[in-house]
Amino acid sequence: MSNKPLSFRFPDEFVKTLRTWAFVTETDQRALLQEAFQEYVERRPEIKEKVDKVMSTLD
């Protein structure tokens, strides 16, 4: 796997919501995305287990 910085293109409506949420909560957009992804991971333990196995194999 590559360690290069990532770049994504999100739908405009998503970006508008993210920016507004960041403004209202005074939270960095990246922090919001990271928090949301972490919550998603916690709700999907079966996928997290598979991902952890792949990552440990690659290390």
GROMACS .gro file of N, CA and C in nm:
model
  177
    1MET      N    1   0.084  -0.119   0.000
    1MET     CA    2   0.000   0.000   0.000
    1MET      C    3   0.088   0.124   0.000
    2SER      N    4   0.040   0.225  -0.061
    2SER     CA    5   0.115   0.350  -0.075
    2SER      C    6   0.091   0.441   0.045
    3ASN      N    7   0.192   0.516   0.080
    3ASN     CA    8   0.180   0.613   0.189
    3ASN      C    9   0.167   0.755   0.136
    4LYS      N   10   0.135   0.768   0.008
    4LYS     CA   11   0.116   0.901  -0.052
    4LYS      C   12  -0.008   0.968   0.007
    5PRO      N   13  -0.009   1.101   0.012
    5PRO     CA   14  -0.129   1.171   0.057
    5PRO      C   15  -0.249   1.136  -0.032
    6LEU      N   16  -0.365   1.132   0.027
    6LEU     CA   17  -0.487   1.099  -0.047
    6LEU      C   18  -0.559   1.224  -0.091
    7SER      N   19  -0.632   1.211  -0.197
    7SER     CA   20  -0.716   1.320  -0.247
    7SER      C   21  -0.847   1.260  -0.294
    8PHE      N   22  -0.956   1.319  -0.252
    8PHE     CA   23  -1.088   1.270  -0.288
    8PHE      C   24  -1.173   1.382  -0.345
    9ARG      N   25  -1.266   1.346  -0.429
    9ARG     CA   26  -1.364   1.441  -0.481
    9ARG      C   27  -1.500   1.397  -0.429
   10PHE      N   28  -1.558   1.479  -0.342
   10PHE     CA   29  -1.690   1.448  -0.286
   10PHE      C   30  -1.797   1.525  -0.361
   11PRO      N   31  -1.920   1.473  -0.359
   11PRO     CA   32  -2.032   1.547  -0.420
   11PRO      C   33  -2.048   1.685  -0.353
   12ASP      N   34  -2.089   1.781  -0.431
   12ASP     CA   35  -2.101   1.919  -0.382
   12ASP      C   36  -2.189   1.931  -0.259
   13GLU      N   37  -2.300   1.860  -0.255
   13GLU     CA   38  -2.390   1.868  -0.140
   13GLU      C   39  -2.323   1.816  -0.013
   14PHE      N   40  -2.244   1.710  -0.027
   14PHE     CA   41  -2.169   1.657   0.088
   14PHE      C   42  -2.069   1.761   0.138
   15VAL      N   43  -1.996   1.823   0.047
   15VAL     CA   44  -1.896   1.923   0.083
   15VAL      C   45  -1.963   2.042   0.153
   16LYS      N   46  -2.077   2.084   0.101
   16LYS     CA   47  -2.150   2.195   0.163
   16LYS      C   48  -2.190   2.160   0.306
   17THR      N   49  -2.240   2.039   0.325
   17THR     CA   50  -2.281   1.995   0.459
   17THR      C   51  -2.160   1.985   0.551
   18LEU      N   52  -2.051   1.928   0.502
   18LEU     CA   53  -1.929   1.915   0.582
   18LEU      C   54  -1.876   2.051   0.625
   19ARG      N   55  -1.869   2.144   0.532
   19ARG     CA   56  -1.820   2.278   0.564
   19ARG      C   57  -1.910   2.349   0.664
   20THR      N   58  -2.039   2.335   0.647
   20THR     CA   59  -2.134   2.397   0.740
   20THR      C   60  -2.123   2.334   0.878
   21TRP      N   61  -2.113   2.202   0.882
   21TRP     CA   62  -2.099   2.130   1.009
   21TRP      C   63  -1.972   2.175   1.080
   22ALA      N   64  -1.863   2.187   1.004
   22ALA     CA   65  -1.736   2.231   1.062
   22ALA      C   66  -1.748   2.373   1.118
   23PHE      N   67  -1.817   2.459   1.045
   23PHE     CA   68  -1.837   2.597   1.091
   23PHE      C   69  -1.919   2.601   1.219
   24VAL      N   70  -2.031   2.530   1.219
   24VAL     CA   71  -2.121   2.532   1.335
   24VAL      C   72  -2.054   2.472   1.458
   25THR      N   73  -1.978   2.363   1.440
   25THR     CA   74  -1.916   2.296   1.554
   25THR      C   75  -1.776   2.347   1.585
   26GLU      N   76  -1.727   2.440   1.499
   26GLU     CA   77  -1.591   2.493   1.513
   26GLU      C   78  -1.488   2.379   1.518
   27THR      N   79  -1.506   2.281   1.428
   27THR     CA   80  -1.420   2.164   1.421
   27THR      C   81  -1.361   2.154   1.281
   28ASP      N   82  -1.235   2.115   1.273
   28ASP     CA   83  -1.169   2.097   1.145
   28ASP      C   84  -1.240   1.990   1.062
   29GLN      N   85  -1.251   2.014   0.933
   29GLN     CA   86  -1.320   1.920   0.845
   29GLN      C   87  -1.256   1.782   0.848
   30ARG      N   88  -1.123   1.778   0.849
   30ARG     CA   89  -1.053   1.648   0.854
   30ARG      C   90  -1.083   1.575   0.983
   31ALA      N   91  -1.092   1.648   1.092
   31ALA     CA   92  -1.124   1.586   1.221
   31ALA      C   93  -1.265   1.527   1.218
   32LEU      N   94  -1.358   1.599   1.155
   32LEU     CA   95  -1.495   1.548   1.143
   32LEU      C   96  -1.499   1.420   1.061
   33LEU      N   97  -1.427   1.419   0.949
   33LEU     CA   98  -1.423   1.299   0.864
   33LEU      C   99  -1.360   1.182   0.938
   34GLN      N  100  -1.252   1.209   1.011
   34GLN     CA  101  -1.185   1.103   1.086
   34GLN      C  102  -1.276   1.048   1.194
   35GLU      N  103  -1.345   1.134   1.265
   35GLU     CA  104  -1.438   1.091   1.370
   35GLU      C  105  -1.552   1.008   1.311
   36ALA      N  106  -1.605   1.054   1.199
   36ALA     CA  107  -1.715   0.981   1.135
   36ALA      C  108  -1.670   0.844   1.089
   37PHE      N  109  -1.549   0.836   1.031
   37PHE     CA  110  -1.500   0.707   0.984
   37PHE      C  111  -1.475   0.614   1.102
   38GLN      N  112  -1.421   0.667   1.212
   38GLN     CA  113  -1.397   0.585   1.330
   38GLN      C  114  -1.528   0.528   1.385
   39GLU      N  115  -1.633   0.608   1.386
   39GLU     CA  116  -1.764   0.560   1.430
   39GLU      C  117  -1.815   0.450   1.337
   40TYR      N  118  -1.792   0.466   1.207
   40TYR     CA  119  -1.832   0.365   1.109
   40TYR      C  120  -1.757   0.235   1.135
   41VAL      N  121  -1.627   0.245   1.160
   41VAL     CA  122  -1.545   0.127   1.188
   41VAL      C  123  -1.597   0.053   1.311
   42GLU      N  124  -1.631   0.126   1.413
   42GLU     CA  125  -1.679   0.065   1.537
   42GLU      C  126  -1.812  -0.008   1.517
   43ARG      N  127  -1.890   0.035   1.421
   43ARG     CA  128  -2.018  -0.031   1.393
   43ARG      C  129  -2.003  -0.150   1.299
   44ARG      N  130  -1.885  -0.170   1.241
   44ARG     CA  131  -1.861  -0.279   1.146
   44ARG      C  132  -1.744  -0.366   1.191
   45PRO      N  133  -1.754  -0.433   1.307
   45PRO     CA  134  -1.640  -0.510   1.359
   45PRO      C  135  -1.595  -0.623   1.266
   46GLU      N  136  -1.687  -0.678   1.186
   46GLU     CA  137  -1.649  -0.787   1.097
   46GLU      C  138  -1.555  -0.739   0.987
   47ILE      N  139  -1.577  -0.619   0.938
   47ILE     CA  140  -1.488  -0.563   0.835
   47ILE      C  141  -1.357  -0.520   0.901
   48LYS      N  142  -1.365  -0.460   1.019
   48LYS     CA  143  -1.245  -0.416   1.089
   48LYS      C  144  -1.151  -0.533   1.112
   49GLU      N  145  -1.205  -0.648   1.148
   49GLU     CA  146  -1.122  -0.767   1.170
   49GLU      C  147  -1.049  -0.808   1.042
   50LYS      N  148  -1.120  -0.806   0.929
   50LYS     CA  149  -1.058  -0.841   0.801
   50LYS      C  150  -0.950  -0.740   0.764
   51VAL      N  151  -0.979  -0.613   0.784
   51VAL     CA  152  -0.882  -0.506   0.752
   51VAL      C  153  -0.758  -0.522   0.840
   52ASP      N  154  -0.778  -0.547   0.968
   52ASP     CA  155  -0.664  -0.565   1.059
   52ASP      C  156  -0.576  -0.682   1.015
   53LYS      N  157  -0.638  -0.792   0.971
   53LYS     CA  158  -0.561  -0.908   0.924
   53LYS      C  159  -0.480  -0.873   0.801
   54VAL      N  160  -0.541  -0.803   0.705
   54VAL     CA  161  -0.469  -0.763   0.584
   54VAL      C  162  -0.352  -0.671   0.619
   55MET      N  163  -0.378  -0.573   0.704
   55MET     CA  164  -0.273  -0.478   0.741
   55MET      C  165  -0.158  -0.549   0.814
   56SER      N  166  -0.188  -0.643   0.902
   56SER     CA  167  -0.080  -0.714   0.973
   56SER      C  168  -0.002  -0.803   0.878
   57THR      N  169  -0.067  -0.857   0.777
   57THR     CA  170   0.002  -0.938   0.677
   57THR      C  171   0.097  -0.852   0.594
   58LEU      N  172   0.055  -0.731   0.562
   58LEU     CA  173   0.138  -0.641   0.482
   58LEU      C  174   0.255  -0.583   0.560
   59ASP      N  175   0.244  -0.579   0.691
   59ASP     CA  176   0.354  -0.523   0.774
   59ASP      C  177   0.464  -0.619   0.785
   0.00000   0.00000   0.00000
